[in-house]
Short mmCIF file of C-alpha atoms and ligand atoms in Angstrom, two decimals:
data_model
loop_
_atom_site.label_atom_id
_atom_site.label_comp_id
_atom_site.label_asym_id
_atom_site.label_seq_id
_atom_site.Cartn_x
_atom_site.Cartn_y
_atom_site.Cartn_z
CA UNK A 61 177.37 -219.48 0.23
CA UNK A 62 174.92 -221.04 1.29
CA UNK A 63 171.25 -220.74 -0.69
CA UNK A 64 167.93 -219.41 0.82
CA UNK A 65 166.69 -223.07 1.09
CA UNK A 66 169.66 -224.60 2.96
CA UNK A 67 169.32 -221.81 5.19
CA UNK A 68 165.81 -222.26 5.51
CA UNK A 69 166.26 -225.84 6.18
CA UNK A 70 169.00 -225.19 9.19
CA UNK A 71 166.67 -222.65 10.12
CA UNK A 72 163.73 -225.63 10.62
CA UNK A 73 165.99 -228.05 12.14
CA UNK A 74 167.51 -225.78 14.66
CA UNK A 75 165.17 -223.64 16.28
CA UNK A 76 167.28 -221.54 18.06
CA UNK A 77 168.84 -220.09 14.98
CA UNK A 78 166.34 -218.24 14.93
CA UNK A 79 167.44 -216.57 18.13
CA UNK A 80 170.69 -216.51 16.90
CA UNK A 81 170.51 -214.43 13.69
CA UNK A 82 168.24 -212.41 15.30
CA UNK A 83 170.94 -210.88 17.38
CA UNK A 84 170.07 -211.94 20.59
CA UNK A 85 171.88 -214.03 23.21
CA UNK A 86 171.50 -217.66 23.63
CA UNK A 87 172.77 -220.85 25.37
CA UNK A 88 173.80 -223.44 23.55
CA UNK A 89 174.56 -226.86 25.56
CA UNK A 90 176.46 -229.14 23.05
CA UNK A 91 174.65 -232.33 22.55
CA UNK A 92 177.65 -234.30 20.92
CA UNK A 93 180.02 -233.71 23.91
CA UNK A 94 181.70 -237.21 23.86
CA UNK A 95 183.75 -238.34 26.92
CA UNK A 96 187.35 -238.00 26.60
CA UNK A 97 187.40 -241.98 26.51
CA UNK A 98 185.58 -241.64 23.53
CA UNK A 99 186.55 -238.78 22.13
CA UNK A 100 188.48 -239.16 18.63
CA UNK A 101 191.32 -237.00 18.42
CA UNK A 102 194.08 -236.10 15.88
CA UNK A 103 196.44 -235.10 18.90
CA UNK A 104 197.90 -236.67 21.83
CA UNK A 105 199.02 -235.97 25.85
CA UNK A 106 202.35 -237.00 24.00
CA UNK A 107 202.17 -233.76 21.27
CA UNK A 108 201.10 -231.57 24.31
CA UNK A 109 204.46 -232.62 26.23
CA UNK A 110 206.44 -232.41 22.97
CA UNK A 111 205.11 -228.91 22.59
CA UNK A 112 206.52 -228.18 26.15
CA UNK A 113 209.61 -229.50 25.87
CA UNK A 114 209.77 -226.93 23.11
CA UNK A 115 209.20 -223.86 25.51
CA UNK A 116 211.43 -225.18 28.01
CA UNK A 117 214.11 -225.11 25.42
CA UNK A 118 213.44 -221.93 24.89
CA UNK A 119 213.77 -220.42 28.10
CA UNK A 120 217.11 -218.90 27.65
CA UNK A 121 216.48 -217.44 24.28
CA UNK A 122 213.10 -215.41 26.21
CA UNK A 123 214.99 -214.41 29.16
CA UNK A 124 218.47 -212.67 27.90
CA UNK A 125 215.91 -211.12 24.75
CA UNK A 126 213.02 -209.76 26.78
CA UNK A 127 213.87 -207.27 29.94
CA UNK A 128 210.74 -208.25 30.72
CA UNK A 129 211.68 -211.91 31.33
CA UNK A 130 214.74 -211.31 32.65
CA UNK A 131 214.06 -212.07 36.58
CA UNK A 132 211.17 -214.61 35.62
CA UNK A 133 211.69 -218.51 34.81
CA UNK A 134 211.44 -217.74 31.67
CA UNK A 135 207.74 -219.36 30.87
CA UNK A 136 205.45 -217.21 29.00
CA UNK A 137 202.84 -217.94 31.64
CA UNK A 138 200.24 -215.79 33.38
CA UNK A 139 198.81 -215.53 37.19
CA UNK A 140 195.65 -217.57 38.56
CA UNK A 141 193.72 -214.98 40.80
CA UNK A 142 190.81 -215.31 43.32
CA UNK A 143 188.38 -212.32 42.46
CA UNK A 144 186.06 -212.60 45.32
CA UNK A 145 185.42 -208.53 44.72
CA UNK A 146 184.20 -209.26 41.43
CA UNK A 147 182.07 -212.24 42.50
CA UNK A 148 180.22 -209.64 44.89
CA UNK A 149 180.07 -207.18 42.14
CA UNK A 150 178.27 -209.74 39.80
CA UNK A 151 175.71 -210.85 42.47
CA UNK A 152 174.50 -207.34 43.18
CA UNK A 153 174.27 -206.63 39.95
CA UNK A 154 172.55 -209.40 38.23
CA UNK A 155 170.67 -210.21 41.62
CA UNK A 156 171.59 -213.93 41.47
CA UNK A 157 174.11 -215.98 44.34
CA UNK A 158 176.79 -217.35 42.02
CA UNK A 159 177.88 -221.17 43.78
CA UNK A 160 181.27 -222.13 43.79
CA UNK A 161 184.74 -220.58 43.96
CA UNK A 162 185.49 -218.00 40.81
CA UNK A 163 189.29 -217.68 39.48
CA UNK A 164 190.39 -214.96 36.58
CA UNK A 165 192.95 -216.64 34.46
CA UNK A 166 194.84 -213.49 33.84
CA UNK A 167 196.35 -213.67 30.15
CA UNK A 168 195.81 -210.19 29.82
CA UNK A 169 199.06 -210.00 31.54
CA UNK A 170 200.95 -212.35 29.73
CA UNK A 171 204.23 -210.86 28.80
CA UNK A 172 205.46 -209.40 26.12
CA UNK A 173 202.45 -209.60 24.00
CA UNK A 174 199.79 -209.22 26.37
CA UNK A 175 197.21 -211.40 25.37
CA UNK A 176 196.33 -215.04 24.96
CA UNK A 177 198.08 -215.18 21.58
CA UNK A 178 201.20 -215.28 23.59
CA UNK A 179 200.55 -219.18 23.89
CA UNK A 180 199.95 -219.89 20.40
CA UNK A 181 201.37 -217.33 18.50
CA UNK A 182 204.44 -217.21 19.84
CA UNK A 183 204.68 -221.03 20.10
CA UNK A 184 204.89 -221.02 16.42
CA UNK A 185 207.01 -218.94 15.87
CA UNK A 186 209.47 -221.03 17.46
CA UNK A 187 208.37 -223.98 15.82
CA UNK A 188 209.14 -222.48 12.98
CA UNK A 189 212.41 -221.33 13.43
CA UNK A 190 213.42 -223.92 15.74
CA UNK A 191 212.98 -225.89 12.06
CA UNK A 192 214.86 -223.75 10.21
CA UNK A 193 217.88 -223.79 12.33
CA UNK A 194 218.11 -227.60 12.60
CA UNK A 195 217.65 -227.94 9.18
CA UNK A 196 220.81 -225.65 8.46
CA UNK A 197 223.11 -227.06 11.01
CA UNK A 198 223.07 -224.38 13.58
CA UNK A 199 220.97 -225.87 17.09
CA UNK A 200 223.38 -227.95 18.11
CA UNK A 201 223.74 -227.72 22.11
CA UNK A 202 221.21 -225.39 24.06
CA UNK A 203 224.07 -222.88 24.09
CA UNK A 204 222.69 -222.33 20.75
CA UNK A 205 219.47 -220.72 22.20
CA UNK A 206 221.31 -217.99 23.62
CA UNK A 207 222.94 -217.11 20.45
CA UNK A 208 219.41 -216.89 19.04
CA UNK A 209 219.03 -213.94 21.98
CA UNK A 210 222.20 -212.29 20.88
CA UNK A 211 220.80 -211.96 17.48
CA UNK A 212 223.92 -214.14 16.12
CA UNK A 213 221.11 -215.52 13.91
CA UNK A 214 219.24 -211.90 13.04
CA UNK A 215 221.28 -212.56 8.96
CA UNK A 216 220.49 -216.17 9.26
CA UNK A 217 216.56 -215.24 9.46
CA UNK A 218 216.57 -211.81 7.40
CA UNK A 219 216.19 -214.39 4.57
CA UNK A 220 213.12 -216.02 5.73
CA UNK A 221 208.78 -214.44 5.93
CA UNK A 222 206.72 -214.72 8.06
CA UNK A 223 202.96 -213.93 6.93
CA UNK A 224 199.85 -213.98 9.67
CA UNK A 225 196.06 -212.10 8.74
CA UNK A 226 194.97 -211.08 12.06
CA UNK A 227 191.78 -208.49 13.77
CA UNK A 228 194.88 -207.62 15.95
CA UNK A 229 196.59 -209.66 19.00
CA UNK A 230 197.23 -212.75 16.85
CA UNK A 231 199.62 -209.85 14.88
CA UNK A 232 201.05 -208.40 17.73
CA UNK A 233 202.38 -211.68 18.89
CA UNK A 234 203.46 -212.97 15.55
CA UNK A 235 204.94 -209.61 14.68
CA UNK A 236 206.72 -209.07 17.58
CA UNK A 237 208.32 -212.50 18.13
CA UNK A 238 209.26 -212.34 14.55
CA UNK A 239 210.49 -209.12 13.97
CA UNK A 240 213.15 -209.90 17.08
CA UNK A 241 214.52 -212.82 16.15
CA UNK A 242 215.32 -211.02 12.22
CA UNK A 243 212.16 -212.26 10.13
CA UNK A 244 210.95 -210.39 7.41
CA UNK A 245 207.40 -210.61 9.23
CA UNK A 246 204.03 -209.31 7.61
CA UNK A 247 200.80 -208.81 8.92
CA UNK A 248 197.54 -208.67 7.32
CA UNK A 249 194.80 -206.63 9.74
CA UNK A 250 191.11 -206.97 9.20
CA UNK A 251 189.11 -203.44 9.35
CA UNK A 252 188.31 -203.87 12.76
CA UNK A 253 192.14 -203.65 14.28
CA UNK A 254 192.90 -201.15 16.49
CA UNK A 255 195.30 -198.23 15.09
CA UNK A 256 197.34 -198.74 18.29
CA UNK A 257 197.86 -202.22 17.38
CA UNK A 258 198.96 -201.36 13.92
CA UNK A 259 201.12 -198.82 14.87
CA UNK A 260 202.92 -200.77 17.92
CA UNK A 261 203.72 -203.31 15.28
CA UNK A 262 205.13 -200.97 13.25
CA UNK A 263 207.09 -199.78 15.74
CA UNK A 264 209.22 -203.24 16.55
CA UNK A 265 209.49 -203.64 12.56
CA UNK A 266 206.96 -205.53 11.16
CA UNK A 267 205.54 -204.65 7.91
CA UNK A 268 201.28 -203.81 8.56
CA UNK A 269 198.86 -204.10 5.53
CA UNK A 270 195.63 -202.78 5.87
CA UNK A 271 192.40 -204.55 4.62
CA UNK A 272 188.95 -203.00 4.70
CA UNK A 273 187.33 -206.34 4.67
CA UNK A 274 186.86 -209.01 7.44
CA UNK A 275 189.41 -211.30 9.48
CA UNK A 276 188.55 -214.06 6.19
CA UNK A 277 189.71 -211.54 3.73
CA UNK A 278 192.54 -210.44 5.59
CA UNK A 279 193.63 -214.31 5.95
CA UNK A 280 193.17 -214.96 2.42
CA UNK A 281 195.14 -212.13 1.44
CA UNK A 282 198.41 -213.11 3.57
CA UNK A 283 198.22 -216.56 2.94
CA UNK A 284 198.48 -215.36 -1.53
CA UNK A 285 200.93 -213.40 -0.47
CA UNK A 286 202.97 -214.97 1.94
CA UNK A 287 202.66 -218.88 -0.01
CA UNK A 288 204.32 -216.63 -3.11
CA UNK A 289 207.61 -216.40 -1.82
CA UNK A 290 209.66 -219.52 -1.43
CA UNK A 291 210.77 -218.93 1.81
CA UNK A 292 207.49 -217.44 3.37
CA UNK A 293 205.87 -219.31 5.82
CA UNK A 294 202.28 -218.95 7.21
CA UNK A 295 200.82 -218.85 10.02
CA UNK A 296 197.01 -220.01 9.28
CA UNK A 297 195.04 -218.98 11.70
CA UNK A 298 191.84 -221.03 10.39
CA UNK A 299 193.70 -224.29 10.28
CA UNK A 300 196.61 -224.27 12.32
CA UNK A 301 197.45 -227.25 14.26
CA UNK A 302 200.84 -225.75 15.76
CA UNK A 303 198.82 -222.89 17.04
CA UNK A 304 196.63 -224.98 19.05
CA UNK A 305 199.22 -226.87 20.70
CA UNK A 306 200.79 -223.83 21.95
CA UNK A 307 197.69 -222.56 23.48
CA UNK A 308 197.19 -226.56 24.72
CA UNK A 309 200.53 -225.98 27.27
CA UNK A 310 199.01 -223.74 29.14
CA UNK A 311 197.19 -226.79 31.12
CA UNK A 312 200.17 -228.19 32.57
CA UNK A 313 200.93 -225.10 34.20
CA UNK A 314 197.04 -224.19 35.43
CA UNK A 315 197.39 -227.76 37.28
CA UNK A 316 200.43 -226.60 39.02
CA UNK A 317 198.95 -223.56 39.95
CA UNK A 318 195.51 -225.01 41.06
CA UNK A 319 197.81 -227.78 43.47
CA UNK A 320 199.71 -224.80 45.27
CA UNK A 321 196.36 -222.72 46.19
CA UNK A 322 194.97 -226.74 46.98
CA UNK A 323 191.96 -227.03 45.11
CA UNK A 324 190.83 -230.22 44.50
CA UNK A 325 190.07 -231.28 40.91
CA UNK A 326 187.58 -234.23 40.61
CA UNK A 327 184.43 -235.30 38.45
CA UNK A 328 182.65 -234.52 42.25
CA UNK A 329 184.88 -231.09 42.53
CA UNK A 330 184.87 -230.38 39.03
CA UNK A 331 186.47 -227.18 36.78
CA UNK A 332 183.99 -224.92 34.79
CA UNK A 333 186.24 -222.75 32.08
CA UNK A 334 184.81 -219.61 30.44
CA UNK A 335 187.15 -219.32 27.18
CA UNK A 336 186.39 -216.00 25.21
CA UNK A 337 186.11 -217.43 21.35
CA UNK A 338 187.51 -216.26 17.96
CA UNK A 339 187.58 -218.79 15.53
CA UNK A 340 188.24 -221.53 17.95
CA UNK A 341 191.88 -222.05 18.06
CA UNK A 342 192.67 -220.28 21.34
CA UNK A 343 189.81 -222.14 23.60
CA UNK A 344 189.96 -225.30 21.82
CA UNK A 345 193.79 -225.83 22.38
CA UNK A 346 193.45 -224.93 26.00
CA UNK A 347 189.77 -227.35 25.91
CA UNK A 348 191.89 -230.51 24.85
CA UNK A 349 195.19 -229.53 26.83
CA UNK A 350 192.56 -229.73 30.14
CA UNK A 351 190.57 -232.58 28.93
CA UNK A 352 194.47 -234.29 28.50
CA UNK A 353 195.09 -233.60 31.94
CA UNK A 354 191.67 -233.47 34.25
CA UNK A 355 189.48 -235.45 31.53
CA UNK A 356 185.55 -235.19 32.20
CA UNK A 357 186.47 -233.17 35.21
CA UNK A 358 186.38 -230.12 33.04
CA UNK A 359 184.06 -228.62 31.86
CA UNK A 360 184.30 -226.13 29.22
CA UNK A 361 181.95 -223.43 27.96
CA UNK A 362 182.90 -220.55 24.83
CA UNK A 363 181.62 -217.29 24.37
CA UNK A 364 181.17 -215.35 21.26
CA UNK A 365 179.94 -212.04 20.72
CA UNK A 366 176.13 -212.02 19.35
CA UNK A 367 177.35 -210.50 16.20
CA UNK A 368 180.11 -212.93 15.12
CA UNK A 369 179.02 -216.77 16.60
CA UNK A 370 181.37 -218.65 13.95
CA UNK A 371 181.62 -221.29 16.12
CA UNK A 372 178.30 -221.47 17.50
CA UNK A 373 176.86 -221.49 13.94
CA UNK A 374 179.25 -224.04 12.99
CA UNK A 375 178.91 -226.98 15.18
CA UNK A 376 174.96 -226.13 15.95
CA UNK A 377 174.58 -226.78 11.85
CA UNK A 378 177.37 -229.21 12.05
CA UNK A 379 178.64 -227.86 9.33
CA UNK A 380 181.94 -225.71 11.18
CA UNK A 381 183.92 -224.13 8.79
CA UNK A 382 181.84 -224.49 6.02
CA UNK A 383 179.32 -221.99 7.06
CA UNK A 384 179.77 -218.55 8.22
CA UNK A 385 177.86 -216.28 10.04
CA UNK A 386 177.45 -214.00 7.04
CA UNK A 387 175.90 -217.15 5.49
CA UNK A 388 173.45 -216.21 7.76
CA UNK A 389 173.34 -212.75 7.68
CA UNK A 390 174.95 -212.10 10.67
CA UNK A 391 177.17 -208.77 9.82
CA UNK A 392 180.44 -209.65 12.16
CA UNK A 393 180.71 -206.04 13.52
CA UNK A 394 181.42 -205.92 16.75
CA UNK A 395 184.14 -203.83 19.41
CA UNK A 396 185.72 -207.03 20.53
CA UNK A 397 188.10 -207.38 18.09
CA UNK A 398 189.91 -210.34 19.10
CA UNK A 399 186.69 -212.55 18.82
CA UNK A 400 185.21 -210.44 15.64
CA UNK A 401 185.19 -213.49 13.35
CA UNK A 402 183.03 -215.00 10.88
CA UNK A 403 184.71 -218.31 10.17
CA UNK A 404 185.79 -220.87 12.89
CA UNK A 405 188.88 -222.64 12.37
CA UNK A 406 188.52 -226.21 10.98
CA UNK A 407 191.30 -227.74 12.96
CA UNK A 408 190.30 -226.23 16.05
CA UNK A 409 186.63 -227.35 15.61
CA UNK A 410 187.38 -231.33 15.04
CA UNK A 411 188.00 -231.30 18.64
CA UNK A 412 185.77 -228.68 19.90
CA UNK A 413 182.74 -230.16 18.88
CA UNK A 414 183.74 -233.58 20.61
CA UNK A 415 184.71 -231.32 23.94
CA UNK A 416 183.04 -228.63 24.88
CA UNK A 417 180.07 -228.51 27.09
CA UNK A 418 178.55 -225.59 25.20
CA UNK A 419 178.79 -221.74 23.75
CA UNK A 420 177.01 -218.54 24.95
CA UNK A 421 176.77 -215.37 23.02
CA UNK A 422 177.11 -212.02 24.75
CA UNK A 423 176.12 -208.80 23.22
CA UNK A 424 178.90 -205.44 23.15
CA UNK A 425 177.05 -203.09 25.71
CA UNK A 426 177.22 -205.97 28.19
CA UNK A 427 181.13 -206.44 27.61
CA UNK A 428 182.15 -202.72 28.44
CA UNK A 429 180.09 -203.05 31.92
CA UNK A 430 181.90 -205.96 32.85
CA UNK A 431 185.25 -203.83 31.40
CA UNK A 432 184.45 -201.61 34.09
CA UNK A 433 182.82 -203.79 36.77
CA UNK A 434 185.91 -205.97 36.60
CA UNK A 435 188.07 -202.36 36.91
CA UNK A 436 186.04 -200.86 39.97
CA UNK A 437 186.00 -204.33 41.90
CA UNK A 438 189.63 -205.82 41.56
CA UNK A 439 191.40 -202.53 40.07
CA UNK A 440 191.90 -205.24 36.84
CA UNK A 441 191.69 -203.72 33.13
CA UNK A 442 191.33 -205.98 30.67
CA UNK A 443 190.09 -205.39 26.65
CA UNK A 444 186.32 -205.57 25.92
CA UNK A 445 186.76 -209.17 24.08
CA UNK A 446 188.83 -210.19 27.76
CA UNK A 447 185.22 -209.94 29.57
CA UNK A 448 182.65 -212.64 27.99
CA UNK A 449 183.73 -214.93 30.59
CA UNK A 450 182.64 -213.36 33.57
CA UNK A 451 178.58 -214.03 33.18
CA UNK A 452 180.01 -217.73 32.44
CA UNK A 453 178.54 -218.59 35.90
CA UNK A 454 175.35 -217.50 35.94
CA UNK A 455 174.56 -218.55 32.46
CA UNK A 456 175.13 -221.88 33.18
CA UNK A 457 173.79 -221.61 36.44
CA UNK A 458 170.38 -220.48 34.96
CA UNK A 459 170.66 -223.90 32.26
CA UNK A 460 169.92 -227.59 33.90
CA UNK A 461 173.67 -228.19 33.00
CA UNK A 462 174.58 -228.77 36.18
CA UNK A 463 171.68 -231.31 36.88
CA UNK A 464 171.73 -233.49 33.87
CA UNK A 465 175.63 -233.89 34.91
CA UNK A 466 174.58 -234.50 38.87
CA UNK A 467 177.27 -231.88 39.99
CA UNK A 468 176.67 -229.89 43.19
CA UNK A 469 176.50 -226.02 42.05
CA UNK A 470 178.78 -225.27 45.54
CA UNK A 471 181.77 -227.57 44.48
CA UNK A 472 182.42 -226.19 41.14
CA UNK A 473 185.40 -223.87 40.30
CA UNK A 474 184.69 -221.17 37.81
CA UNK A 475 187.78 -220.33 35.85
CA UNK A 476 186.96 -217.13 33.92
CA UNK A 477 189.91 -216.53 31.31
CA UNK A 478 190.86 -213.30 30.10
CA UNK A 479 192.16 -213.14 27.15
CA UNK A 480 193.78 -209.75 26.97
CA UNK A 481 194.29 -205.90 27.87
CA UNK A 482 197.95 -205.40 29.27
CA UNK A 483 199.26 -203.30 25.91
CA UNK A 484 196.56 -201.19 25.73
CA UNK A 485 197.09 -197.29 25.47
CA UNK A 486 196.03 -195.31 28.46
CA UNK A 487 193.46 -193.43 26.15
CA UNK A 488 191.44 -196.59 24.90
CA UNK A 489 191.35 -198.19 28.51
CA UNK A 490 189.81 -194.77 29.63
CA UNK A 491 187.29 -194.64 26.79
CA UNK A 492 186.22 -198.21 27.25
CA UNK A 493 185.81 -197.89 30.90
CA UNK A 494 183.70 -194.67 30.08
CA UNK A 495 181.84 -196.50 27.43
CA UNK A 496 181.18 -199.14 30.36
CA UNK A 497 180.10 -196.92 32.54
CA UNK A 498 177.54 -194.65 30.40
CA UNK A 499 176.49 -198.31 29.02
CA UNK A 500 174.79 -198.82 32.92
CA UNK A 501 173.51 -195.31 33.55
CA UNK A 502 171.75 -195.74 30.20
CA UNK A 503 170.05 -198.99 31.26
CA UNK A 504 168.99 -197.21 34.05
CA UNK A 505 167.21 -194.59 33.21
CA UNK A 506 165.68 -196.16 30.34
C1 PLP B 186 191.90 -214.09 19.22
C2 PLP B 186 191.89 -214.24 20.71
C3 PLP B 186 190.66 -214.96 21.65
C4 PLP B 186 190.06 -216.10 20.74
O1 PLP B 186 191.01 -217.09 20.10
P1 PLP B 186 190.57 -217.48 18.85
O2 PLP B 186 191.69 -218.49 18.46
O3 PLP B 186 190.59 -216.63 17.85
O4 PLP B 186 189.29 -218.27 18.87
C5 PLP B 186 189.83 -214.32 22.77
N1 PLP B 186 190.37 -213.22 23.15
C6 PLP B 186 191.39 -212.27 22.69
C7 PLP B 186 191.99 -211.29 23.05
C8 PLP B 186 192.28 -212.66 21.44
O5 PLP B 186 192.98 -211.58 21.13
#
């Protein structure tokens, strides 16, 4: 905990903290951003390549084990779509033109888990499963990966357990894949986790532990219980290199998608990415990956709820995982359950502090309005967390970022990362949509 004196010192040193603690939306540009050439990072392109090779080894497994993967290339990937209708809708709503092209990276459509957690979460489970099998001498040829899908190693995995703390989506991804492989899997859920996510996990064979506290408390309990078992493995969202690498490989596939669409990327024709942020692992891993491939031609912005600005406070003060939003009197209560995080990942923060261009915060009310707007404009449903990037281009246009970096706004390709939603049940979808619509009406009558 911070003392009152330390808190007061931070408030004097960083005046923007006043607005942040007052729960007002802010845009912060990172003064500590480095060029990729001068960044000091604990992972390299080679690590990403090895991670990608692991995904490739598991292609036969995914194709055989999951019906929805049967006629795919066996890689967990999502489409990149132009959202011209949404661009118009946003321009109308905010009475401002968006310069450049606007795309949606549709991770809400990622197979099996329906969220960005399919990248990091699946990857870490595969990494662990592969290690165990290798140590036991059970992985000798590519055909052994097919045996995995046929359940031939289920009894082997039954003597191992996996644990994870989650606000919902990470639990879904780890739970579904671990149970499929045959692990005993326990998911420690924070208070903000949605009922349907818990129900779905139980249906898939995971053990769900419910907590009254927030995400950090769920993680602490899960870590302790999982590690008490010598055969237990804990997926630690507050400090995981493997989750991070799993997210990073998105960059290889996005590069290909951009090429296929004929999008040129260079420092004169930069990419701007808008990434919803919880602990910072998913947006941090993607930022790291994209920077490895596109260098300084890619500019990454994170988005957090006004009630959960964990990474913003961590990077702004430089204290990273040592401070939480609660230390500054912020409640960490948001409907954006994927982003309901009070303390950032220490592993991811060591990258993000050097690589990201900035962070803006967004109010819950606007998340629902954007959800309804996207549904109307593009017939695309995403969960509230996943809409946070949609106002990114407008937010950054309002700063001096383009000028300072000599960027012609017309040359920018904006990619809004949509991070979850395809597993949300119909009833919840309707309720979210209605909330977005009513919010709009309430606004016009005020
Ligand atoms: C987890 C999640 C994020 C953010 O990922 P972090 O690694 O926690 O920063 C964003 N959107 C959704 C829907 C998520 O589930």
